[in-house]
mmCIF file of C-alpha atoms and ligand atoms in Angstrom:
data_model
loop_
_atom_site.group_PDB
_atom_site.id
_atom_site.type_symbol
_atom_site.label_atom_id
_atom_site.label_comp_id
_atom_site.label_asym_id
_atom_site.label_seq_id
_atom_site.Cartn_x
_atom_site.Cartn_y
_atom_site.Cartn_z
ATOM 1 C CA UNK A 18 0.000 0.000 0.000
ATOM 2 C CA UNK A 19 1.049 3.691 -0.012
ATOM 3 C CA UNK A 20 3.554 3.552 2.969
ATOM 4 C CA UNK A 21 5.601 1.125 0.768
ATOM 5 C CA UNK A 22 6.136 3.466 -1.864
ATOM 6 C CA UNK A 23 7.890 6.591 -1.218
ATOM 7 C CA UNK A 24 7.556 8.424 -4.649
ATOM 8 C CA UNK A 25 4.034 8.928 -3.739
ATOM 9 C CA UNK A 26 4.449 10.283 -0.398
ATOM 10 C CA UNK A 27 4.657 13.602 -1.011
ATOM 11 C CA UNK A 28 1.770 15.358 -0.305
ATOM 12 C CA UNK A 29 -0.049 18.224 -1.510
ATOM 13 C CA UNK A 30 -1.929 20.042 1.686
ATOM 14 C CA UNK A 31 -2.132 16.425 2.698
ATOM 15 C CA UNK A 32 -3.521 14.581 0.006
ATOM 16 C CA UNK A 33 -1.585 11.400 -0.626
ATOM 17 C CA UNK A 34 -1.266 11.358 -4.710
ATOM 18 C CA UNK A 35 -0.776 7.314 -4.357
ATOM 19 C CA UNK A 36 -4.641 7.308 -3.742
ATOM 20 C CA UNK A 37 -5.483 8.655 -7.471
ATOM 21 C CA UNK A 38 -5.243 12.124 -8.934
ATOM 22 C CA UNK A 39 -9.282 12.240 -9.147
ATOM 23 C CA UNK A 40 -8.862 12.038 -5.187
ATOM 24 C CA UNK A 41 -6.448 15.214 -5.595
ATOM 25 C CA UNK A 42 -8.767 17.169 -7.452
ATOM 26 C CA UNK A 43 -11.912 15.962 -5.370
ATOM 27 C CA UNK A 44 -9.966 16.856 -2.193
ATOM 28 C CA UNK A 45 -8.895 20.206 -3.622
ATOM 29 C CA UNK A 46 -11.163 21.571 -5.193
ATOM 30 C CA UNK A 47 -9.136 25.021 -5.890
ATOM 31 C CA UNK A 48 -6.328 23.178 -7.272
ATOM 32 C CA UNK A 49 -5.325 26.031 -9.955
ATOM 33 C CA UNK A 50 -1.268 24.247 -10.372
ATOM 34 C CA UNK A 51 -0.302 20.894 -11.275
ATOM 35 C CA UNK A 52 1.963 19.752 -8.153
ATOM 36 C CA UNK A 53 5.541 19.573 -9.690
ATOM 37 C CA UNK A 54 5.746 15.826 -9.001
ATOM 38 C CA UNK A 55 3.511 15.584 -12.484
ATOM 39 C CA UNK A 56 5.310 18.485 -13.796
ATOM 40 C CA UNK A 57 6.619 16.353 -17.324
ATOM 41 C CA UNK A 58 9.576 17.815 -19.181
ATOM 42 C CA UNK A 59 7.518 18.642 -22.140
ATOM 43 C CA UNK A 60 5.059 20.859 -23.773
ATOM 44 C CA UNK A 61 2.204 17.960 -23.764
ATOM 45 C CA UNK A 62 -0.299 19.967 -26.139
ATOM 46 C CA UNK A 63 2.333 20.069 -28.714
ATOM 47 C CA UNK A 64 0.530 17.483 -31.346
ATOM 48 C CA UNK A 65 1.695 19.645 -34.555
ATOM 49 C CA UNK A 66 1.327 16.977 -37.073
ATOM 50 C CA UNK A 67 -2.246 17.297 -39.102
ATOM 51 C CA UNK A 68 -2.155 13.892 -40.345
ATOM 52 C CA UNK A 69 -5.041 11.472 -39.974
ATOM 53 C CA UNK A 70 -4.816 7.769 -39.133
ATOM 54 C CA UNK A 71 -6.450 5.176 -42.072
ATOM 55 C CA UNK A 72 -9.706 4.371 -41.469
ATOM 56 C CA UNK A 73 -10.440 0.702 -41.972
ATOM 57 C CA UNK A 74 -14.663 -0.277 -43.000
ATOM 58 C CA UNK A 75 -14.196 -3.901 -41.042
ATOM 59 C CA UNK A 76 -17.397 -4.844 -43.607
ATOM 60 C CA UNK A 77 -15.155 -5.734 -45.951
ATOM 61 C CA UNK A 78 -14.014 -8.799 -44.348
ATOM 62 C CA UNK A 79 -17.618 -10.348 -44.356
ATOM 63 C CA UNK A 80 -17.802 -9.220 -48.598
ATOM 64 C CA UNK A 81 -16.977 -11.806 -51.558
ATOM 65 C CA UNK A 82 -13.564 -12.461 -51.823
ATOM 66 C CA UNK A 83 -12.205 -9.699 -53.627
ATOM 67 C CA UNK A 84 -13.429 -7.100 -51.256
ATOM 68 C CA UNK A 85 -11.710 -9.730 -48.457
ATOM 69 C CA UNK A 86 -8.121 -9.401 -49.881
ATOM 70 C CA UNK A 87 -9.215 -5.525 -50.473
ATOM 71 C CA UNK A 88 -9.485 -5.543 -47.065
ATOM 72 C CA UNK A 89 -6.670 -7.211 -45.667
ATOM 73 C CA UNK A 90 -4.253 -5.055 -47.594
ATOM 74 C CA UNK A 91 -5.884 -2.028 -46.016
ATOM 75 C CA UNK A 92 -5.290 -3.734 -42.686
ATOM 76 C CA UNK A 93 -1.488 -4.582 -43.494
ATOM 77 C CA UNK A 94 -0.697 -1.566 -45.064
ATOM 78 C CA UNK A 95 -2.025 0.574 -42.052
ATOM 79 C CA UNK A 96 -0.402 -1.663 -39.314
ATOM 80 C CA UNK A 97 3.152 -1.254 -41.290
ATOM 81 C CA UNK A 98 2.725 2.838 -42.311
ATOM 82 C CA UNK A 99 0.748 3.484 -39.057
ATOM 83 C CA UNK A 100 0.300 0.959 -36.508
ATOM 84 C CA UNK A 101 -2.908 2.470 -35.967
ATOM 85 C CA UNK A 102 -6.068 2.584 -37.469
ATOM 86 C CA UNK A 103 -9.574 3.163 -37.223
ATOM 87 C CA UNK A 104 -11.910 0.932 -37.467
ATOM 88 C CA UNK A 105 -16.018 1.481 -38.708
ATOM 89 C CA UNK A 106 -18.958 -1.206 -39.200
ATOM 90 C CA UNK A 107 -17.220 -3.461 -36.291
ATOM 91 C CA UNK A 108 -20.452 -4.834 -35.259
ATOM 92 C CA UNK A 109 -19.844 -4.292 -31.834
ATOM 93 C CA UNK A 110 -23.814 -3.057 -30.869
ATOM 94 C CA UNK A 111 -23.290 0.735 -29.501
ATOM 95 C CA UNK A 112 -25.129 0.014 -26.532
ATOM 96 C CA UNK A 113 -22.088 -2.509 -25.379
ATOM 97 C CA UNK A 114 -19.799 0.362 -25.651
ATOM 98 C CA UNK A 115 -22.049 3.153 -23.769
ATOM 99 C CA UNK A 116 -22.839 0.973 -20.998
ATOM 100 C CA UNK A 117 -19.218 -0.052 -20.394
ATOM 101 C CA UNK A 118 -18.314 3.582 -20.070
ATOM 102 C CA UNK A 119 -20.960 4.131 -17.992
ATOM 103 C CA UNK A 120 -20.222 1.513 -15.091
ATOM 104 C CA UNK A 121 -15.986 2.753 -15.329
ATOM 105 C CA UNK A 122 -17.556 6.083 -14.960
ATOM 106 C CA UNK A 123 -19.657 4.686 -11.727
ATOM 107 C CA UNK A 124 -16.589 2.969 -10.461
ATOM 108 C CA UNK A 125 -14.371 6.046 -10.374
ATOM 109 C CA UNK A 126 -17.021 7.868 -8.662
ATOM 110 C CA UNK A 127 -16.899 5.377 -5.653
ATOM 111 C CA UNK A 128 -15.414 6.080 -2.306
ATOM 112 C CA UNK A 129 -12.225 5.754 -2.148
ATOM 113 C CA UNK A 130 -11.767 2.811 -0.018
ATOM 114 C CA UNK A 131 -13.835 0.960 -2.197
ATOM 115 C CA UNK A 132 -11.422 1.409 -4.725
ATOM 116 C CA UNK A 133 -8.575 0.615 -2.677
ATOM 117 C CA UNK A 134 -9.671 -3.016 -2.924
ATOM 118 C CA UNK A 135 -7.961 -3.416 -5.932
ATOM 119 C CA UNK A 136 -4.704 -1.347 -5.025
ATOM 120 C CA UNK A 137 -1.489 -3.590 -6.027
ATOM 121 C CA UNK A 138 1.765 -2.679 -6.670
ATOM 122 C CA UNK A 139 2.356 -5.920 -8.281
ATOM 123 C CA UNK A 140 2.698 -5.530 -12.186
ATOM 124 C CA UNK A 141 1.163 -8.532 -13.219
ATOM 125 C CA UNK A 142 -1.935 -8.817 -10.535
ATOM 126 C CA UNK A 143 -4.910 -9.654 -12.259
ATOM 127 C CA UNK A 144 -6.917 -6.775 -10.964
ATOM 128 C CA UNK A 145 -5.395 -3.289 -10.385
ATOM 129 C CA UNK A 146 -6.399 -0.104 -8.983
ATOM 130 C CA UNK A 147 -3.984 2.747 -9.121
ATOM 131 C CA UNK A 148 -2.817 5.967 -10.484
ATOM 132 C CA UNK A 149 -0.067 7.199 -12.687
ATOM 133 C CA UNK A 150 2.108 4.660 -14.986
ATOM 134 C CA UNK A 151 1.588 1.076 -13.458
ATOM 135 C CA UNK A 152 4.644 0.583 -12.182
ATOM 136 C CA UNK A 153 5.236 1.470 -8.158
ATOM 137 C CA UNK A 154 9.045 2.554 -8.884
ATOM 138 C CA UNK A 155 10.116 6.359 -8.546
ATOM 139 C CA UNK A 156 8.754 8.354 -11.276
ATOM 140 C CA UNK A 157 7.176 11.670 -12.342
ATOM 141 C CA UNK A 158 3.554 11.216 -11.891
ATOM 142 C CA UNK A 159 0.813 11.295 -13.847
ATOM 143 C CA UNK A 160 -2.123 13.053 -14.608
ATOM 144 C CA UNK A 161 -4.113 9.443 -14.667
ATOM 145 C CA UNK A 162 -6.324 6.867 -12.231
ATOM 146 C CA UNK A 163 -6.272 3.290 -13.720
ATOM 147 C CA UNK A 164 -8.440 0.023 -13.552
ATOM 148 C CA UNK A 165 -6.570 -2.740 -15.155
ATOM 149 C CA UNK A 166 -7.964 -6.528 -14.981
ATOM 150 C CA UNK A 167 -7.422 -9.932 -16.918
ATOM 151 C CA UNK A 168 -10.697 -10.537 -19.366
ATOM 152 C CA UNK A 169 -10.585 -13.615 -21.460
ATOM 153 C CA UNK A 170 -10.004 -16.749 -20.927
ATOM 154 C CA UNK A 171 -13.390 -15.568 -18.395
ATOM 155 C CA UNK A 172 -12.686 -18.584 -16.291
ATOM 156 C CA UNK A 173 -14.695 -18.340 -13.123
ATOM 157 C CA UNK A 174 -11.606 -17.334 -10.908
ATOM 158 C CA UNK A 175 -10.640 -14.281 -13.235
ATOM 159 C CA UNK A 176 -14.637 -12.841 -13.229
ATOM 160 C CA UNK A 177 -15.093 -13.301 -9.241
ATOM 161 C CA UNK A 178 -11.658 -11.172 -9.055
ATOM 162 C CA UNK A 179 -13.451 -8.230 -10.725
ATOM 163 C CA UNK A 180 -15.460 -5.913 -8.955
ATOM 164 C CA UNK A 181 -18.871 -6.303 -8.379
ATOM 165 C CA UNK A 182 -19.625 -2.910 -7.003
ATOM 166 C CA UNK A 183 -21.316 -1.693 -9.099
ATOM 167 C CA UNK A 184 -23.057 -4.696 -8.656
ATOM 168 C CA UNK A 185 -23.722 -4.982 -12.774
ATOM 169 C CA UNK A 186 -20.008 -3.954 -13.572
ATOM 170 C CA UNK A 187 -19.014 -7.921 -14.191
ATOM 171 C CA UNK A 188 -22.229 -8.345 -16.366
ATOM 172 C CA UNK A 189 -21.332 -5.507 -18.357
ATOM 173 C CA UNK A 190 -17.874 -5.741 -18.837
ATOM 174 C CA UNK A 191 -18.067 -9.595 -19.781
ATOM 175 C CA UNK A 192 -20.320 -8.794 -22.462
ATOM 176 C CA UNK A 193 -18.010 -5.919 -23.554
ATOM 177 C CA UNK A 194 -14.801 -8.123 -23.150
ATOM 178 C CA UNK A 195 -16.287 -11.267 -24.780
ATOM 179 C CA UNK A 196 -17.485 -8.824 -27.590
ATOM 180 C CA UNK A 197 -13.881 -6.815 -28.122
ATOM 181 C CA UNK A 198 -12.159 -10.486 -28.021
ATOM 182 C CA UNK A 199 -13.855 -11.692 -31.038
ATOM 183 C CA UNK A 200 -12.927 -8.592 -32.655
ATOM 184 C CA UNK A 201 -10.048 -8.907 -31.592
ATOM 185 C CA UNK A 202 -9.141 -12.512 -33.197
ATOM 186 C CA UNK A 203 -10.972 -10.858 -36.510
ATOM 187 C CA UNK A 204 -8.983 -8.038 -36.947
ATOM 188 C CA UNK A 205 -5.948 -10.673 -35.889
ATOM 189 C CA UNK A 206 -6.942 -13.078 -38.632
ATOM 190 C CA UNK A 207 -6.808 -10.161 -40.929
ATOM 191 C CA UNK A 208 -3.174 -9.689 -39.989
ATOM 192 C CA UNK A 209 -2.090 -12.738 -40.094
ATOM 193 C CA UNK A 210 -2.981 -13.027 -44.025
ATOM 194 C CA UNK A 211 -1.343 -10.020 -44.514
ATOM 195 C CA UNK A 212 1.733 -10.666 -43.700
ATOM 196 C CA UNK A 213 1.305 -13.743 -45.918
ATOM 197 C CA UNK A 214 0.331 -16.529 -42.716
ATOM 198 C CA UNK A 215 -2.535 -18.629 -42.815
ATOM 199 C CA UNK A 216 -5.842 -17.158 -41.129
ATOM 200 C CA UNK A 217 -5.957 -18.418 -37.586
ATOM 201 C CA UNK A 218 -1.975 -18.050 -37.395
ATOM 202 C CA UNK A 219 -2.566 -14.981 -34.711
ATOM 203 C CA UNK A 220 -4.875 -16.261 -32.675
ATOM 204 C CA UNK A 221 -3.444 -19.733 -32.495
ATOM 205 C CA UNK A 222 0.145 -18.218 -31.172
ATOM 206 C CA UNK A 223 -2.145 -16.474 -28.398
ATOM 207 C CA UNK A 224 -2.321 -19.799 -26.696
ATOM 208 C CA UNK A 225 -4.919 -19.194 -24.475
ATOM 209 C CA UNK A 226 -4.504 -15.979 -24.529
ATOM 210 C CA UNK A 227 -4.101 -12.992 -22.295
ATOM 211 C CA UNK A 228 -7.102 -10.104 -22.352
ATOM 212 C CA UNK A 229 -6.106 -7.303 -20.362
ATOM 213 C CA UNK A 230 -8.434 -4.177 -19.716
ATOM 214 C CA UNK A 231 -7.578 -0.796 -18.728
ATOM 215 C CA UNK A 232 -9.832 1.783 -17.499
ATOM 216 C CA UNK A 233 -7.939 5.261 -17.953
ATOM 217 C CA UNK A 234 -9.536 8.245 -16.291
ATOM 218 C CA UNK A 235 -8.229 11.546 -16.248
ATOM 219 C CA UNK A 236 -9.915 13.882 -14.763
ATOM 220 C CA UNK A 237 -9.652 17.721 -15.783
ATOM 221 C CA UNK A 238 -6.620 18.800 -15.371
ATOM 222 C CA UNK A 239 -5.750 22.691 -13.935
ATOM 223 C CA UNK A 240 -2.891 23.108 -16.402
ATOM 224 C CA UNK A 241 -2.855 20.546 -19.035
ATOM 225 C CA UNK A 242 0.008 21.628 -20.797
ATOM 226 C CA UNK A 243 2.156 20.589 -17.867
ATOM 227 C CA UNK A 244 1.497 17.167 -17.632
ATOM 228 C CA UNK A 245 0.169 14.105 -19.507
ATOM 229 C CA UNK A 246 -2.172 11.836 -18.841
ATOM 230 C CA UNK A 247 0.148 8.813 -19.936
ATOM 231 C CA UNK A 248 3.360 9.225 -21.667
ATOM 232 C CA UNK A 249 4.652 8.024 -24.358
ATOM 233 C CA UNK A 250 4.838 4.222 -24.359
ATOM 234 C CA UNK A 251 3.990 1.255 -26.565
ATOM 235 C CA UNK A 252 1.804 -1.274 -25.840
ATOM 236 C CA UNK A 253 3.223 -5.113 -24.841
ATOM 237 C CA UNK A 254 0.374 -7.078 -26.223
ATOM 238 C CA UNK A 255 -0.474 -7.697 -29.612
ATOM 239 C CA UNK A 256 -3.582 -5.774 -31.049
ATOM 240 C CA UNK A 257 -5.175 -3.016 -28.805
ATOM 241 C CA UNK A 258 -8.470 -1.943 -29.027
ATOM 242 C CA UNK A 259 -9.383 1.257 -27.757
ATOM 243 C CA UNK A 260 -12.327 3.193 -26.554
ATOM 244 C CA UNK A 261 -12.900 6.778 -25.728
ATOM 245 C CA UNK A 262 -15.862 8.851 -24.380
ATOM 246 C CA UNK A 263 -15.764 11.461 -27.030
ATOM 247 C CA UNK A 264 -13.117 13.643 -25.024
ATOM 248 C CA UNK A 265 -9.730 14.220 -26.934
ATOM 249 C CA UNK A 266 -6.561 13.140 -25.895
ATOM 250 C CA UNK A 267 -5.102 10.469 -27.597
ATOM 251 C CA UNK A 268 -1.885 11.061 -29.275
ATOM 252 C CA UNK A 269 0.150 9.297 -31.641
ATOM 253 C CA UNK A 270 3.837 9.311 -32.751
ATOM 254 C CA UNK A 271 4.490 9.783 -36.353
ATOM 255 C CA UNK A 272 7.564 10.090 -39.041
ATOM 256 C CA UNK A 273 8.445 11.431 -35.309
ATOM 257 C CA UNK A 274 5.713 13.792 -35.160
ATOM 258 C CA UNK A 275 3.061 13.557 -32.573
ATOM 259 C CA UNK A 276 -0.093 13.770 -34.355
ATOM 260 C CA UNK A 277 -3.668 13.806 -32.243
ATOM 261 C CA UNK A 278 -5.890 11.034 -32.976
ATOM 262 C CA UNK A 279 -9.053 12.770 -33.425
ATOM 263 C CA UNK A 280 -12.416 11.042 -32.039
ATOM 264 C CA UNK A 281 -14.568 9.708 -34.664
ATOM 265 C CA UNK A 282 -17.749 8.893 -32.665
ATOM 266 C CA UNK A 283 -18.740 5.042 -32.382
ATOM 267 C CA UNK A 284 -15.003 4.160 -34.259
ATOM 268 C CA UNK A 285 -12.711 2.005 -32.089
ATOM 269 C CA UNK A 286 -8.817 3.049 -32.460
ATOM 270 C CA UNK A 287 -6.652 -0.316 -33.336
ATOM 271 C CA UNK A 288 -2.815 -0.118 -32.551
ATOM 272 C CA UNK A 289 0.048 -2.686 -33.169
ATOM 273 C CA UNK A 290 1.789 -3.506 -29.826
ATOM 274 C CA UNK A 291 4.914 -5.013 -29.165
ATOM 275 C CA UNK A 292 3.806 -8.547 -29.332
ATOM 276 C CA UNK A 293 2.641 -8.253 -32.851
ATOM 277 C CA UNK A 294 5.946 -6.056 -34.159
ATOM 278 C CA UNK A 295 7.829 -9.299 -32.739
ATOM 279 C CA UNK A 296 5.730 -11.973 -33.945
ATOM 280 C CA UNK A 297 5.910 -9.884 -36.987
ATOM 281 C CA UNK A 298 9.845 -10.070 -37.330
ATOM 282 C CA UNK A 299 9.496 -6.147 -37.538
ATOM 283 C CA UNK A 300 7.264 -5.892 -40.657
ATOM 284 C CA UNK A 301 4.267 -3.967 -38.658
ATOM 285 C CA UNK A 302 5.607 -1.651 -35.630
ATOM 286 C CA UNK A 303 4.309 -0.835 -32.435
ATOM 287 C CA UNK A 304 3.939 3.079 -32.093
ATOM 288 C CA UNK A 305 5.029 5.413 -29.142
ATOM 289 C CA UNK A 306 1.648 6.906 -27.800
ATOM 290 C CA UNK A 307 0.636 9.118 -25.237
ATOM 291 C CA UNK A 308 -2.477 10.946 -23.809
ATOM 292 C CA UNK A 309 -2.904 14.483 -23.070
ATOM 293 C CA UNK A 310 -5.558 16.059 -20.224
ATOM 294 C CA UNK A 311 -8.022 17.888 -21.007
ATOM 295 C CA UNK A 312 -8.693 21.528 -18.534
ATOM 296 C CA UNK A 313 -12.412 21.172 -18.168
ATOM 297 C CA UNK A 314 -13.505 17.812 -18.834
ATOM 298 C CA UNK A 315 -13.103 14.005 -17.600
ATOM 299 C CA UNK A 316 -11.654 12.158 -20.487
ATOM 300 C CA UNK A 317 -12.232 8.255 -20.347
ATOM 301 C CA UNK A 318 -10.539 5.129 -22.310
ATOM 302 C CA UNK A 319 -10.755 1.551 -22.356
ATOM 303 C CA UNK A 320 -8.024 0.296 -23.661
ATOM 304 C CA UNK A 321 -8.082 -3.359 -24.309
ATOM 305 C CA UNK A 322 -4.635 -5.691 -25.262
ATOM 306 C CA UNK A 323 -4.440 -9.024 -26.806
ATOM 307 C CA UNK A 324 -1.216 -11.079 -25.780
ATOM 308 C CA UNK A 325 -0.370 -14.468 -25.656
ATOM 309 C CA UNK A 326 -0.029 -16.346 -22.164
ATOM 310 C CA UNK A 327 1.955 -15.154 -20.212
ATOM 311 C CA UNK A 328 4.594 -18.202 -19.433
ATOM 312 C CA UNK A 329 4.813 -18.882 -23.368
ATOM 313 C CA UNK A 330 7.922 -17.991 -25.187
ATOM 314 C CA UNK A 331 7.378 -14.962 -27.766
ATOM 315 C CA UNK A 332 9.213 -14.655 -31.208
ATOM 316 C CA UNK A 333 9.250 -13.814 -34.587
ATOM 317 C CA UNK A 334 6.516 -15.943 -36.415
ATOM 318 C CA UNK A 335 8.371 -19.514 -37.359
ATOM 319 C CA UNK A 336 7.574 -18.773 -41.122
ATOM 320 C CA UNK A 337 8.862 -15.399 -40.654
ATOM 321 C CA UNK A 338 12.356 -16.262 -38.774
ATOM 322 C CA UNK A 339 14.839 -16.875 -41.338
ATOM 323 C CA UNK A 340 16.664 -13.520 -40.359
ATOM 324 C CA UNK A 341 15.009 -12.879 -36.961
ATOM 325 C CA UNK A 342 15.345 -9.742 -35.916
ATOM 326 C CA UNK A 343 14.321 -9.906 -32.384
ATOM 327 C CA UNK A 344 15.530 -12.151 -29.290
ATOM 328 C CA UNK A 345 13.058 -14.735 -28.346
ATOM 329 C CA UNK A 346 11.445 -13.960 -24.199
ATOM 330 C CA UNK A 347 9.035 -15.279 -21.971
ATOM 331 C CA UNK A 348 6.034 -12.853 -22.214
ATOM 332 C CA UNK A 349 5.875 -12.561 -18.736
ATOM 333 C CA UNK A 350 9.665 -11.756 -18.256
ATOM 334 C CA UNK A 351 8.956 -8.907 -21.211
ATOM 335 C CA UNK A 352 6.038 -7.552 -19.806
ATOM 336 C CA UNK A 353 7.921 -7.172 -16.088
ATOM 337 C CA UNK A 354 11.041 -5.919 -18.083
ATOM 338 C CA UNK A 355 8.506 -3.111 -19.620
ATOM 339 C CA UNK A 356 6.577 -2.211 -16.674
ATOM 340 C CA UNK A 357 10.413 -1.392 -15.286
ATOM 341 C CA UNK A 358 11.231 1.015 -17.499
ATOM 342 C CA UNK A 359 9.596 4.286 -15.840
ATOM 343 C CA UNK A 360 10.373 6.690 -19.000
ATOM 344 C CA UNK A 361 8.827 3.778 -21.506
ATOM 345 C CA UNK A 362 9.047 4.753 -25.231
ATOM 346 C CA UNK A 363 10.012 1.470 -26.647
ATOM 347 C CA UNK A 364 12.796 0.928 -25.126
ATOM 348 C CA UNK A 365 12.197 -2.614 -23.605
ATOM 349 C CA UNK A 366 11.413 -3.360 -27.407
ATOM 350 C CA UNK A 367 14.986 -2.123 -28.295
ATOM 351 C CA UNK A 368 16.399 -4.659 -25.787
ATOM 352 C CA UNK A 369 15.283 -7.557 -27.991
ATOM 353 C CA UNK A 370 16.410 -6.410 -31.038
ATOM 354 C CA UNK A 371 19.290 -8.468 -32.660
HETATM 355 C C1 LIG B 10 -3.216 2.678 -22.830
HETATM 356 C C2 LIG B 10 -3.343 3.862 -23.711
HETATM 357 C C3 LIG B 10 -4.537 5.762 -24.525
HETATM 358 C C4 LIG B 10 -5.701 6.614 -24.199
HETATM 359 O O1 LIG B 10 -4.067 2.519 -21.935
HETATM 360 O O2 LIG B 10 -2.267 1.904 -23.044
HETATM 361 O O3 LIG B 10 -2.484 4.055 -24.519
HETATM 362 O O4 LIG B 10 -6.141 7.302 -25.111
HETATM 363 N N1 LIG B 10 -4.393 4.685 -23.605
HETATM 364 O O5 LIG B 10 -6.159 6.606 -23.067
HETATM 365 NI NI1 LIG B 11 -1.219 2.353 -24.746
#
């Protein structure tokens, strides 16, 4: 808990930032600075670029055959140009999406000591309550309260570890997990053809796979331009699937320009993560991505990855590997060598390369 973690005791007319920065602003109301320890040495609204990610119409993989491939090189191209997309006609029902932002936005608004439940310092817990970047090492804080918890396989022991206050959070965000996971193995099937594997190539390497979900909430932020909601970091899993309530933030890194990712309402935002520039042998790449606050309004994401299990050993696809170009790893020992890093970017990815 907080006494075992000395970044985070340094408090603000007593407020102890370990217990989330929405607990900050609800204890202080007249906050008009942003406490130096989230003071981040840059200017975070500078998003000059004015380039707009691909937007992907997913109905195209449920056309005749020619529209299929049509498809697939749209994915392909945009996971090795971009490593983000958009994507439209998912046929995820909007009322699975509003309803899942609804009982985050419920959760966050709990007590505090109900949220405390979930506090762990432990990066790979399978339910997590916290604030700032996930690890509990020193670091410059940030502008963010997280709820992070494993989602498929949905085994009975993963759901009862979820909260159930509010008592319909499991029931919604099971059928919003088991939704985003099909998608998920989809958009993953898409990939795999595209880089010239056979359909189920993605999902198969999954194992049984490793959903994780994270709840980002930022609250409004006195002087956004100080501090970021998350820095810049890359994802460890494979394909992420992201969801925003209509608040911008988002933030990508591009021809080393950091370009906004503008909210397209009932789009989800797909990124490569590390797992897939591996598996990949380097022909898609995971991109550096970061959120910004926003002054006057709550912004809220639900971020969801797609990894393999976590004790199976990750690599360049076996089709793939004549020339690998990345050091093989147990996921779990690259997902604790990530979570180490407190200044992110990719460089845990940079570790593997050969
Ligand atoms: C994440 C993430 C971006 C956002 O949770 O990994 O990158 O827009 N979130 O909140
Ligand atoms: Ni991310």
């Amino acid at each position: 808990m907080a006494s075992n973690s000395p970044s985070f005791l340094c408090d603000h007319e007593n407020v102890d930032y370990s217990k989330g920065v929405k607990n900050l602003v609800d204890s202080v109301p007249q906050l008009k600075k942003v406490p130096s320890e989230f003071v981040l040495p840059l200017d975070a609204a500078d998003a000059a670029g004015s380039s707009e990610i691909p937007t992907i119409d997913l109905a195209g993989l449920n056309g005749s055959a020619e529209c299929k491939v049509t498809t697939v090189k749209a994915i392909g191209d945009a996971c090795a140009e971009w490593g983000f997309f958009r994507i439209k006609n998912h046929g995820i029902d909007e009322k699975v999406g509003s309803e899942m932002l609804e009982v985050i936005e419920e959760f966050f608004g709990l007590c505090l000591e109900e949220k405390m439940k979930y506090y762990s310092e432990d990066v790979l817990s399978p339910i997590r309550y916290g604030t700032s970047l996930n690890t509990p090492l020193a670091h410059k804080l940030h502008w963010r309260d997280y709820l992070r918890h494993y989602g498929h396989p949905f085994t009975d022991t993963i759901v009862q570890l979820w909260p159930n206050n509010p008592s319909h959070y499991r029931n919604v965000a099971k059928a919003y997990l088991e939704e985003i996971w099909k998608l998920a193995m989809k958009i993953g099937g898409a990939v795999s053809e595209s880089i010239g594997l056979d359909e189920g190539y993605f999902e198969r390497s999954l194992g049984e796979g490793v959903q994780i979900l994270s709840c980002n909430y930022y609250p409004p932020c006195p002087e956004p331009n100080k501090t970021l909601g998350l820095a810049a970091h890359s994802d460890h899993g494979g394909l992420t699937i992201l969801m925003q309530n209509g608040v911008e933030g988002l933030q990508i890194k591009h021809d080393d320009t950091w370009l906004s990712v503008h909210h397209v309402p009932s789009a989800f935002v797909v990124n490569v993560g590390d797992y897939l520039e591996i598996l990949s042998n380097g022909k898609y790449k995971s991109i550096e991505h970061r959120a910004s606050v926003n002054q006057h309004k709550t912004r809220m994401s639900v971020a969801v990855g797609h990894g393999p299990e976590m004790s199976s050993t990750i690599g360049p696809a076996s089709p793939l590997a004549n020339e690998a170009r990345y050091r093989s790893i147990v996921y779990k020992d690259y997902v604790k060598l990530q979570q180490r890093i407190t200044t992110r970017g990719k460089s845990a990815l940079e570790i593997l390369k050969c």
